[in-house]
Amino acid sequence: MRKIVILLLAAVCTQSVNSQSVLSIVGAGKTVDPYKYSIVKKAEFSKAAVSCAHPLASEIGAAMMKKGGNAFDASIAMQLALAVVYPGAGNIGGGGFLLARKSNGELIGIDYREAAPSKASRDMYLDKNGNVQMALSQTGHLASGIPGTIAGLFATLDYAKLPFKQLIQPAIDLAEKGFVISEREAAGLNSTRESFIKYSTRPTAFVKENKWKAGDTLVQKELAATLKRVQKEGAKGFYEGETAKLIVEEMQRGNGIITLDDLKDYTAKLRSPLEFDYRGHHIISFAPPSSGGILIAQMLKMIEKYPVGSYGFQTVKSVQLMIEAERRAYADRAEHMGDPDFYNVPVKTLIDETYLAKRMSDYTPDKAGSSTSVKAGIIKESEETTHISILDEDGNMVSVTYTLNGGYGSRTVVGGAGFIMNNEMDDFSVKPGAPNMYGAVGGEANCIQPGKRMLSSMVPTLILKNNKPYVVVGTPGGTTIPTSVYQAIVNIIDFSMNADDAINKPKFHHQWLPDEVMVEKDFDADVKKQLQAMGYKISERAAIGRTEAIRILPNGKRETAADKRGDDSVAGF
Ligand code: DON
């Protein structure tokens, strides 16, 4: 695969090469070597481009397109590869959203969010005194919703060109023969070791006698066997038969409630994408059960009437305005958003310009707003996830965010099947007003009900300019996802940044409650001081999101960028 411009080679993971084990992905002009790979942070490609959290998955995605596949093929192969090489978030035990625009203009939204098991109930995480038992919604067997990823991949296959057997083969090879782990992955596995032991009932490939170190090979034989069943039997290889039996047996060895029928009945759903305009650009984003599309629409529309570009990037003036839009949007999230099949989410009103202008009517420049006085609008009408951005030669745009929720999910590995289950049930509002692991609060709209999908912040997004593909973007980060995507969009549209700067500049985040602004460590110290002087409470936090973006330049080149905050890497040709 020929990189047109490689601007930065950040790191190389390597081990003595065992040529016997090199992955059989040829046809892309090279073989993908799981024992020696490099992280490429940004590049320009003339035809097809991908960006995601792991270099091996990126190379596999590009290779599939080189072999004649399209962006949908790449998305399937990459999600399966990430399920092996990025176990903290890549998954088959979780769920996600895929948003796409085909080159003919057709929009596609696939919802494969996890669903609450049939035995789930509103108060299942409360003790007899009504107190929230957070450990139960966040770790172990009871924390899992019914996984959606495999159903999502087969729903995506309708738009792909290559046979599924071929798309899953690299993941099988990586699981069976192993791959070299990075320092970051070694640290992640080491710090999760005790939880894996506590919440899994059988030995797992993720726990090793001594500590993991960079350059070690991670082999996942049981996961390879599961993937082979999916290769042979299709979605039934996961939702029925041996794999389903192994999931249910694992549930029964712990306090899990997922049944064989829950698995058999799970389906991915098509959702109409949410669309709106911002400063002459057309934004396409994900509708409920994601809160993300509504949130970015609300935040962008709230700031649109202000000349943000002329305020300057991360000046006090632009940051304060953006924070106050964030505060108001997240107040609405807590009150009005949930699974649209169970709760009537007032989408139209929430993104209505008059409604949003009213929401900003009490905005006071130079003075901190307050989440005590700013509440959700009155409406009368009835840290682990991962993102993949792909653009193919024909102009098909695919943006996928999928997740186990927390890093390494519930930490329960399905015995005999080798994959980690999600802890997505924590994204429900387990009790009105009680914060979840991201501090998000909610109520009726997002209460637990059997079969319901928990509200998400994941927001795969696409931007069109002059009705033509312009940007593919998205990120992990729990509740910070919509604010990260919002800032990436403002950086590109208002501050004319390239893709790399747009995703890698420092970020800030306000989510209504708690009433504080979280900033990354490299956020400007002076701006921070001035915001504090206005009355804002500021707290520093670790990295916000890992955003992947592709932007099409006027000359047609795909400017492709991977986030600096992880092992994220681009590939293409
Ligand atoms: O769907 C959601 O909003 C969350 N489960 C996403 C979790 C996440 O992004 C964690 N990553 N850092």
Coordinates of C-alpha atoms and ligand atoms in Angstrom, one line a residue:
M1 CA 0.0 0.0 0.0
R2 CA 1.6 3.3 -1.0
K3 CA 1.2 6.2 1.3
I4 CA 1.2 9.4 -0.7
V5 CA 2.5 11.4 2.2
I6 CA 3.5 10.1 5.5
L7 CA 3.9 13.0 7.8
L8 CA 4.5 11.4 11.1
L9 CA 5.6 7.9 12.1
A10 CA 5.0 7.9 15.8
A11 CA 6.0 4.5 17.1
V12 CA 6.8 1.0 16.0
C13 CA 5.7 -2.2 17.8
T14 CA 8.0 -5.1 16.9
Q15 CA 9.1 -8.6 17.8
S16 CA 11.3 -11.1 16.0
V17 CA 9.3 -11.8 12.9
N18 CA 8.0 -15.3 12.5
S19 CA 7.3 -15.5 8.8
Q20 CA 5.1 -18.6 9.3
S21 CA 2.6 -16.5 11.2
V22 CA 2.4 -13.4 9.0
L23 CA -1.3 -12.7 8.2
S24 CA -2.6 -13.9 4.9
I25 CA -3.7 -10.5 3.8
V26 CA -2.1 -10.0 0.5
G27 CA -3.6 -8.3 -2.5
A28 CA -3.1 -5.0 -0.8
G29 CA 0.4 -4.8 -2.2
K30 CA 1.8 -6.0 1.1
T31 CA 1.2 -8.4 3.9
V32 CA 0.0 -7.1 7.3
D33 CA 2.6 -8.2 9.8
P34 CA 1.1 -8.6 13.3
Y35 CA 4.6 -8.8 14.8
K36 CA 5.9 -5.6 13.3
Y37 CA 3.7 -2.7 12.7
S38 CA 4.0 1.1 12.8
I39 CA 1.7 3.8 14.1
V40 CA 1.0 6.4 11.4
K41 CA -0.7 9.5 12.8
K42 CA -1.5 11.3 9.6
A43 CA -1.3 11.0 5.8
E44 CA -2.9 12.0 2.6
F45 CA -4.3 9.3 0.4
S46 CA -5.7 9.7 -3.1
K47 CA -8.3 6.9 -3.1
A48 CA -9.3 5.2 0.1
A49 CA -8.6 6.0 3.7
V50 CA -9.2 4.7 7.2
S51 CA -8.4 5.9 10.7
C52 CA -9.0 3.8 13.9
A53 CA -7.6 2.9 17.3
H54 CA -5.1 0.3 16.2
P55 CA -2.6 0.1 13.2
L56 CA -3.3 -3.5 12.4
A57 CA -7.0 -2.9 12.1
S58 CA -6.4 0.2 9.9
E59 CA -4.1 -1.8 7.6
I60 CA -6.7 -4.6 7.4
G61 CA -9.4 -2.1 6.5
A62 CA -7.3 -0.5 3.8
A63 CA -6.3 -4.0 2.5
M64 CA -9.9 -5.0 2.1
M65 CA -10.6 -1.9 0.0
K66 CA -7.5 -2.6 -2.1
K67 CA -8.8 -6.1 -2.7
G68 CA -12.0 -4.7 -4.2
G69 CA -14.1 -4.1 -1.1
N70 CA -15.8 -0.8 -0.3
A71 CA -16.0 1.2 2.9
F72 CA -18.7 -1.2 4.3
D73 CA -16.4 -4.2 3.8
A74 CA -13.6 -2.3 5.5
S75 CA -15.9 -1.4 8.5
I76 CA -16.8 -5.1 9.0
A77 CA -13.2 -6.3 8.8
M78 CA -11.9 -3.5 11.0
Q79 CA -14.5 -4.1 13.8
L80 CA -13.7 -7.8 13.8
A81 CA -9.9 -7.1 13.8
L82 CA -10.3 -4.5 16.7
A83 CA -12.3 -7.2 18.6
V84 CA -9.0 -9.1 18.7
V85 CA -6.2 -6.5 18.8
Y86 CA -7.9 -3.8 20.9
P87 CA -9.8 -5.8 23.6
G88 CA -10.4 -2.8 25.8
A89 CA -13.1 -1.5 23.4
G90 CA -13.0 -3.5 20.1
N91 CA -15.6 -6.1 20.6
I92 CA -18.1 -8.8 19.7
G93 CA -19.6 -8.6 23.2
G94 CA -20.8 -5.0 22.9
G95 CA -22.7 -2.9 20.5
G96 CA -22.6 0.3 18.4
F97 CA -23.8 2.5 15.6
L98 CA -22.8 2.7 12.0
L99 CA -23.6 5.8 10.0
A100 CA -23.0 5.9 6.2
R101 CA -23.6 7.9 3.1
K102 CA -23.3 5.9 0.0
S103 CA -21.8 7.5 -3.1
N104 CA -25.3 7.7 -4.6
G105 CA -26.4 9.9 -1.6
E106 CA -28.4 7.2 0.2
L107 CA -28.0 7.5 4.0
I108 CA -27.8 4.5 6.3
G109 CA -28.0 4.3 10.1
I110 CA -27.5 0.9 11.7
D111 CA -28.3 0.6 15.4
Y112 CA -26.8 -2.4 17.0
R113 CA -26.8 -1.0 20.5
E114 CA -27.1 -3.6 23.3
A115 CA -30.6 -4.2 24.7
A116 CA -31.7 -4.9 28.2
P117 CA -32.3 -8.6 28.8
S118 CA -35.9 -9.8 29.2
K119 CA -35.4 -10.3 32.9
A120 CA -34.2 -6.8 33.5
S121 CA -36.2 -4.4 35.6
R122 CA -36.2 -0.8 36.5
D123 CA -34.8 -1.2 40.0
M124 CA -32.5 -4.1 39.4
Y125 CA -29.4 -2.1 40.6
L126 CA -31.0 -0.8 43.8
D127 CA -30.6 -2.4 47.2
K128 CA -33.6 -2.8 49.5
N129 CA -33.2 0.7 50.8
G130 CA -33.3 2.1 47.3
N131 CA -29.5 2.8 47.1
V132 CA -27.7 2.4 43.8
Q133 CA -25.3 -0.5 43.7
M134 CA -22.9 0.9 41.1
A135 CA -20.7 -2.2 41.2
L136 CA -23.5 -4.3 39.8
S137 CA -24.2 -2.1 36.7
Q138 CA -20.6 -1.6 36.0
T139 CA -18.8 -4.9 36.6
G140 CA -19.5 -8.6 36.3
H141 CA -22.2 -10.6 34.7
L142 CA -25.3 -8.5 35.6
A143 CA -23.8 -5.4 34.0
S144 CA -24.2 -6.7 30.5
G145 CA -26.8 -5.9 27.9
I146 CA -27.5 -8.3 25.0
P147 CA -24.6 -7.9 22.6
G148 CA -25.4 -6.3 19.2
T149 CA -22.1 -6.1 17.3
I150 CA -22.4 -9.3 15.3
A151 CA -25.9 -8.5 14.3
G152 CA -24.7 -5.0 13.3
L153 CA -21.9 -6.5 11.1
F154 CA -24.4 -8.8 9.3
A155 CA -26.8 -5.8 8.8
T156 CA -23.8 -3.9 7.2
L157 CA -23.0 -6.9 4.9
D158 CA -26.1 -5.9 2.8
Y159 CA -24.0 -3.0 1.5
A160 CA -20.7 -4.7 1.2
K161 CA -19.1 -6.4 -1.7
L162 CA -16.7 -9.1 -0.4
P163 CA -17.8 -12.4 1.2
F164 CA -18.1 -12.4 5.0
K165 CA -15.7 -15.4 5.1
Q166 CA -13.0 -13.2 3.7
L167 CA -13.7 -10.2 5.9
I168 CA -13.5 -12.2 9.2
Q169 CA -10.3 -14.2 8.2
P170 CA -7.8 -11.6 9.4
A171 CA -9.4 -11.5 12.8
I172 CA -9.4 -15.3 13.1
D173 CA -5.7 -15.3 12.1
L174 CA -4.8 -12.6 14.6
A175 CA -6.7 -14.4 17.4
E176 CA -5.3 -17.8 16.6
K177 CA -1.6 -16.9 15.9
G178 CA -1.4 -13.8 18.1
F179 CA -0.1 -10.3 17.6
V180 CA 2.4 -8.2 19.4
I181 CA 1.0 -5.8 22.0
S182 CA 2.0 -2.2 22.5
E183 CA 3.1 -0.6 25.8
R184 CA -0.3 0.9 26.2
E185 CA -2.1 -2.4 25.7
A186 CA 0.3 -4.1 28.2
A187 CA -0.5 -1.4 30.8
G188 CA -4.3 -1.8 30.1
L189 CA -4.2 -5.5 30.6
N190 CA -2.0 -5.3 33.7
S191 CA -4.2 -2.8 35.4
T192 CA -7.3 -4.9 34.6
R193 CA -5.8 -8.2 35.7
E194 CA -7.4 -8.4 39.1
S195 CA -10.9 -7.5 37.7
F196 CA -10.6 -10.2 35.0
I197 CA -9.8 -12.7 37.7
K198 CA -12.6 -11.5 39.9
Y199 CA -15.4 -11.3 37.3
S200 CA -14.5 -14.2 35.0
T201 CA -15.3 -17.7 36.1
R202 CA -12.8 -19.5 33.7
P203 CA -9.1 -18.8 32.9
T204 CA -8.7 -16.1 30.2
A205 CA -6.1 -15.2 27.7
F206 CA -5.9 -11.7 29.1
V207 CA -4.4 -12.8 32.4
K208 CA -0.9 -14.1 32.4
E209 CA 1.3 -15.3 35.2
N210 CA 3.7 -12.4 35.0
K211 CA 3.0 -8.9 33.9
W212 CA 2.4 -8.1 30.3
K213 CA 5.0 -6.0 28.6
A214 CA 5.3 -4.3 25.2
G215 CA 6.4 -6.8 22.5
D216 CA 4.6 -9.8 24.2
T217 CA 2.4 -11.8 21.9
L218 CA -1.3 -12.1 22.8
V219 CA -2.9 -15.3 21.5
Q220 CA -6.7 -15.8 21.9
K221 CA -7.6 -19.4 20.9
E222 CA -11.1 -19.4 22.3
L223 CA -11.9 -16.2 20.6
A224 CA -10.6 -17.7 17.3
A225 CA -12.9 -20.6 17.7
T226 CA -15.9 -18.3 18.3
L227 CA -15.0 -16.3 15.2
K228 CA -14.7 -19.5 13.2
R229 CA -18.3 -20.4 14.3
V230 CA -19.4 -17.0 13.0
Q231 CA -17.5 -17.5 9.8
K232 CA -19.2 -20.9 9.3
E233 CA -22.7 -20.2 10.5
G234 CA -23.2 -16.5 10.1
A235 CA -24.9 -14.5 12.9
K236 CA -26.4 -17.8 14.2
G237 CA -22.8 -18.8 15.0
F238 CA -23.0 -16.1 17.8
Y239 CA -26.7 -15.8 18.7
E240 CA -27.5 -19.5 18.6
G241 CA -25.7 -22.8 19.0
E242 CA -22.4 -23.2 20.8
T243 CA -21.6 -19.6 21.4
A244 CA -25.0 -18.7 22.7
K245 CA -24.8 -21.7 25.0
L246 CA -21.4 -20.6 26.3
I247 CA -22.7 -17.0 27.0
V248 CA -25.7 -18.3 28.9
E249 CA -23.6 -20.8 30.9
E250 CA -21.2 -17.9 31.8
M251 CA -24.2 -15.8 32.9
Q252 CA -25.5 -18.6 35.1
R253 CA -22.1 -19.1 36.7
G254 CA -22.3 -15.5 37.8
N255 CA -25.3 -13.3 38.5
G256 CA -26.1 -12.7 34.8
I257 CA -29.6 -12.8 33.4
I258 CA -29.1 -13.0 29.6
T259 CA -31.1 -16.0 28.2
L260 CA -30.9 -18.1 25.0
D261 CA -34.1 -16.4 23.8
D262 CA -32.7 -12.9 24.5
L263 CA -29.8 -13.8 22.2
K264 CA -31.9 -15.4 19.5
D265 CA -34.4 -12.5 19.5
Y266 CA -31.8 -9.7 19.2
T267 CA -31.9 -7.7 16.0
A268 CA -30.0 -4.7 14.6
K269 CA -32.4 -1.8 13.7
L270 CA -32.2 0.7 10.8
R271 CA -32.5 4.3 12.0
S272 CA -33.0 7.4 9.9
P273 CA -30.0 9.6 10.4
L274 CA -30.5 13.0 12.0
E275 CA -29.6 15.9 9.5
F276 CA -29.1 19.6 10.0
D277 CA -27.2 22.5 8.5
Y278 CA -24.4 24.5 10.1
R279 CA -22.8 27.5 8.4
G280 CA -23.5 26.2 4.9
H281 CA -22.4 22.6 5.7
H282 CA -24.8 19.7 5.9
I283 CA -24.2 17.5 9.0
I284 CA -25.5 14.0 9.2
S285 CA -25.4 12.3 12.5
F286 CA -27.0 9.5 14.6
A287 CA -30.5 9.7 16.0
P288 CA -31.8 8.1 19.3
P289 CA -31.0 5.8 21.0
S290 CA -27.9 8.0 20.6
S291 CA -28.2 11.3 22.4
G292 CA -25.2 12.4 20.4
G293 CA -26.8 13.6 17.1
I294 CA -29.3 15.7 19.0
L295 CA -26.6 17.1 21.3
I296 CA -24.3 18.2 18.5
A297 CA -27.2 19.7 16.5
Q298 CA -28.3 21.6 19.6
M299 CA -24.8 22.9 20.5
L300 CA -23.9 23.9 16.9
K301 CA -27.3 25.6 16.3
M302 CA -27.0 27.5 19.7
I303 CA -23.7 29.0 18.7
E304 CA -24.4 29.5 15.0
K305 CA -25.8 33.0 15.3
Y306 CA -22.5 34.2 17.0
P307 CA -19.4 34.9 14.8
V308 CA -17.3 32.2 16.5
G309 CA -14.6 32.2 13.9
S310 CA -13.9 35.9 14.6
Y311 CA -13.7 35.2 18.4
G312 CA -10.6 33.1 17.7
F313 CA -9.7 29.5 18.6
Q314 CA -10.1 28.8 22.4
T315 CA -10.2 32.4 23.4
V316 CA -12.2 33.1 26.5
K317 CA -15.0 34.4 24.4
S318 CA -15.4 31.4 22.1
V319 CA -14.8 28.8 24.9
Q320 CA -17.4 30.4 27.2
L321 CA -20.0 30.5 24.5
M322 CA -19.4 26.9 23.6
I323 CA -19.5 25.8 27.3
E324 CA -22.9 27.5 27.8
A325 CA -24.3 25.7 24.7
E326 CA -22.9 22.4 26.2
R327 CA -24.6 23.0 29.5
R328 CA -28.0 23.6 28.0
A329 CA -27.8 20.7 25.6
Y330 CA -26.8 18.2 28.3
A331 CA -29.6 19.4 30.6
D332 CA -32.0 18.3 27.8
R333 CA -30.2 15.0 27.5
A334 CA -30.9 14.1 31.1
E335 CA -34.6 14.8 30.8
H336 CA -35.7 14.1 27.2
M337 CA -33.6 11.4 25.7
G338 CA -33.9 7.6 25.6
D339 CA -34.7 4.7 23.3
P340 CA -37.3 6.0 20.8
D341 CA -39.0 2.6 20.7
F342 CA -39.9 3.0 24.4
Y343 CA -40.0 6.8 25.0
N344 CA -41.2 9.5 22.7
V345 CA -38.1 11.6 22.2
P346 CA -39.1 15.1 21.0
V347 CA -36.4 15.2 18.4
K348 CA -37.9 17.9 16.2
T349 CA -38.5 20.3 19.1
L350 CA -35.1 19.7 20.6
I351 CA -33.3 20.8 17.4
D352 CA -35.8 23.5 16.5
E353 CA -34.1 26.9 15.9
T354 CA -36.7 28.9 17.9
Y355 CA -36.5 26.5 20.8
L356 CA -32.7 26.7 20.8
A357 CA -32.7 30.5 20.5
K358 CA -34.9 30.5 23.6
R359 CA -32.5 28.2 25.4
M360 CA -29.7 30.7 24.9
S361 CA -31.8 33.7 25.8
D362 CA -30.3 33.8 29.3
Y363 CA -26.7 33.4 28.2
T364 CA -24.6 36.2 29.7
P365 CA -21.1 36.8 28.2
D366 CA -18.4 37.1 30.8
K367 CA -20.4 35.5 33.5
A368 CA -20.6 31.8 34.3
G369 CA -24.0 30.2 33.9
S370 CA -25.4 27.9 36.6
S371 CA -26.8 24.4 36.3
T372 CA -29.1 25.2 39.1
S373 CA -30.9 27.9 37.1
V374 CA -30.4 26.2 33.7
K375 CA -32.7 23.2 33.6
A376 CA -33.9 21.1 30.8
G377 CA -36.2 22.9 28.4
I378 CA -39.9 22.6 28.8
I379 CA -41.3 20.6 25.9
K380 CA -45.0 20.4 25.4
E381 CA -45.2 17.9 22.5
S382 CA -46.5 14.6 22.9
E383 CA -13.6 5.8 29.1
E384 CA -14.0 2.6 26.5
T385 CA -15.3 2.9 23.1
T386 CA -13.7 3.1 19.8
H387 CA -14.3 4.9 16.5
I388 CA -13.6 4.1 12.9
S389 CA -13.7 6.6 10.0
I390 CA -13.6 5.3 6.4
L391 CA -13.8 6.8 3.0
D392 CA -13.5 4.6 -0.1
E393 CA -12.5 5.3 -3.7
D394 CA -16.2 5.7 -4.8
G395 CA -16.9 8.2 -2.1
N396 CA -18.9 6.0 0.2
M397 CA -18.5 7.5 3.7
V398 CA -18.7 5.2 6.8
S399 CA -18.5 6.3 10.4
V400 CA -18.7 3.7 13.1
T401 CA -18.5 4.0 16.9
Y402 CA -18.8 0.8 18.9
T403 CA -18.2 -0.1 22.5
L404 CA -18.1 -2.3 25.5
N405 CA -18.8 0.8 27.5
G406 CA -16.0 0.9 30.2
G407 CA -12.5 -0.2 29.4
Y408 CA -12.6 -4.0 28.9
G409 CA -16.3 -3.8 29.6
S410 CA -17.7 -5.8 32.5
R411 CA -14.4 -7.7 32.8
T412 CA -16.4 -10.9 32.5
V413 CA -14.8 -13.0 29.7
V414 CA -17.2 -15.6 28.4
G415 CA -15.7 -19.0 29.4
G416 CA -14.8 -21.1 26.4
A417 CA -15.7 -18.3 24.0
G418 CA -12.9 -15.9 24.8
F419 CA -14.6 -12.5 24.4
I420 CA -15.3 -9.8 27.0
M421 CA -18.9 -8.9 27.7
N422 CA -20.1 -5.2 27.8
N423 CA -21.1 -3.3 30.9
E424 CA -23.6 -1.2 28.9
M425 CA -26.4 -1.5 31.4
D426 CA -24.7 1.3 33.3
D427 CA -25.8 3.7 30.5
F428 CA -29.4 3.4 31.6
S429 CA -30.5 5.7 34.4
V430 CA -30.5 3.2 37.1
K431 CA -32.3 5.6 39.5
P432 CA -33.6 9.1 38.6
G433 CA -30.9 11.7 39.2
A434 CA -28.2 9.1 40.2
P435 CA -25.0 9.7 38.1
N436 CA -23.6 6.8 36.1
M437 CA -19.9 6.1 35.5
Y438 CA -19.7 9.2 33.3
G439 CA -21.6 11.4 35.8
A440 CA -24.6 11.4 33.4
V441 CA -28.0 11.6 35.1
G442 CA -31.3 10.7 33.7
G443 CA -34.9 9.8 34.5
E444 CA -38.0 8.3 33.0
A445 CA -36.8 8.6 29.4
N446 CA -33.9 6.3 30.1
C447 CA -35.1 4.0 32.8
I448 CA -34.5 0.2 32.5
Q449 CA -37.1 -1.8 30.7
P450 CA -36.8 -5.3 29.1
G451 CA -35.7 -5.0 25.4
K452 CA -35.0 -1.3 25.7
R453 CA -31.7 0.1 24.4
M454 CA -29.8 2.3 26.9
L455 CA -29.2 5.9 25.9
S456 CA -25.8 6.5 24.3
S457 CA -23.5 9.4 23.6
M458 CA -21.9 7.8 20.6
V459 CA -22.1 9.9 17.6
P460 CA -20.6 8.8 14.3
T461 CA -20.9 11.9 12.1
L462 CA -20.5 12.9 8.5
I463 CA -20.2 16.4 7.0
L464 CA -21.1 17.4 3.4
K465 CA -20.0 20.6 1.7
N466 CA -21.8 21.7 -1.4
N467 CA -23.7 18.4 -1.1
K468 CA -20.4 16.4 -1.6
P469 CA -18.5 14.3 1.0
Y470 CA -16.3 16.4 3.1
V471 CA -15.6 15.0 6.6
V472 CA -16.0 11.6 8.4
V473 CA -15.5 12.0 12.1
G474 CA -16.3 10.4 15.5
T475 CA -14.7 9.4 18.8
P476 CA -15.0 7.4 22.0
G477 CA -15.2 9.2 25.4
G478 CA -18.5 8.5 27.1
T479 CA -20.4 11.7 27.7
T480 CA -17.5 13.7 26.3
I481 CA -18.2 12.2 22.8
P482 CA -20.7 14.8 21.6
T483 CA -18.5 17.7 22.9
S484 CA -15.4 16.3 21.2
V485 CA -17.2 15.9 17.9
Y486 CA -18.8 19.4 18.3
Q487 CA -15.3 20.9 18.9
A488 CA -13.8 19.0 15.9
I489 CA -16.6 20.4 13.7
V490 CA -16.2 23.9 15.0
N491 CA -12.4 23.6 14.6
I492 CA -12.8 22.6 10.9
I493 CA -15.7 24.9 10.0
D494 CA -15.2 28.0 12.2
F495 CA -11.4 27.9 12.7
S496 CA -10.5 26.4 9.3
M497 CA -8.2 23.7 10.8
N498 CA -6.9 20.7 9.0
A499 CA -8.1 17.2 10.2
D500 CA -5.0 16.7 12.4
D501 CA -5.3 19.9 14.3
A502 CA -9.1 19.7 14.5
I503 CA -8.8 16.5 16.5
N504 CA -5.6 16.9 18.4
K505 CA -6.0 20.4 19.9
P506 CA -6.8 20.5 23.6
K507 CA -10.4 20.0 24.6
F508 CA -12.9 21.1 27.2
H509 CA -16.2 19.6 28.3
H510 CA -19.3 20.6 30.3
Q511 CA -22.2 18.3 30.7
W512 CA -24.6 20.3 32.9
L513 CA -24.1 18.1 35.9
P514 CA -21.6 18.2 37.6
D515 CA -21.5 22.0 37.1
E516 CA -17.9 22.2 36.1
V517 CA -15.7 22.5 33.0
M518 CA -13.3 19.7 32.5
V519 CA -10.2 20.5 30.5
E520 CA -7.3 18.6 29.2
K521 CA -3.9 19.2 30.7
D522 CA -2.6 21.2 27.8
F523 CA -5.6 23.6 27.7
D524 CA -4.4 27.2 27.8
A525 CA -3.6 28.3 31.4
D526 CA -4.6 31.9 30.8
V527 CA -8.0 31.1 29.4
K528 CA -8.5 28.8 32.4
K529 CA -7.7 31.6 34.8
Q530 CA -10.1 34.0 33.1
L531 CA -12.9 31.4 33.1
Q532 CA -12.3 30.9 36.8
A533 CA -12.5 34.6 37.3
M534 CA -16.0 34.6 35.7
G535 CA -17.1 32.0 38.1
Y536 CA -16.5 28.7 36.3
K537 CA -15.3 25.7 38.3
I538 CA -12.5 24.1 36.3
S539 CA -11.1 20.6 36.7
E540 CA -8.2 19.0 34.8
R541 CA -8.7 15.5 33.5
A542 CA -6.9 12.9 31.4
A543 CA -7.4 12.8 27.7
I544 CA -10.8 13.5 26.3
G545 CA -11.7 11.2 23.5
R546 CA -9.7 9.6 20.7
T547 CA -11.1 11.2 17.6
E548 CA -10.5 9.9 14.0
A549 CA -11.2 12.2 11.1
I550 CA -10.9 12.1 7.3
R551 CA -11.4 15.4 5.4
I552 CA -11.5 15.6 1.6
L553 CA -9.4 18.4 0.2
P554 CA -10.3 20.5 -2.8
N555 CA -7.9 18.4 -4.9
G556 CA -9.7 15.2 -3.9
K557 CA -6.9 13.9 -1.6
R558 CA -8.2 12.3 1.7
E559 CA -6.5 14.1 4.5
T560 CA -6.6 11.4 7.2
A561 CA -5.7 11.9 10.9
A562 CA -5.6 9.6 14.0
D563 CA -5.8 10.9 17.5
K564 CA -2.5 11.5 19.3
R565 CA -4.0 10.3 22.6
G566 CA -3.7 6.5 21.8
D567 CA -2.1 4.0 19.4
D568 CA -4.5 5.3 16.8
S569 CA -3.3 5.0 13.3
V570 CA -4.3 5.7 9.7
A571 CA -3.9 3.7 6.5
G572 CA -5.0 4.0 2.9
F573 CA -3.8 4.2 -0.7
Ligands
DON1 O1 -22.7 4.7 24.6 C1 -22.1 5.4 25.3 O2 -22.4 6.6 25.4 C2 -21.0 4.9 26.2 N1 -21.2 3.6 26.5 C3 -19.7 5.1 25.5 C4 -18.5 4.7 26.4 C5 -17.2 5.3 25.9 O3 -17.2 6.1 25.0 C6 -16.1 5.0 26.8 N2 -14.9 5.4 26.1 N3 -14.0 6.0 26.4

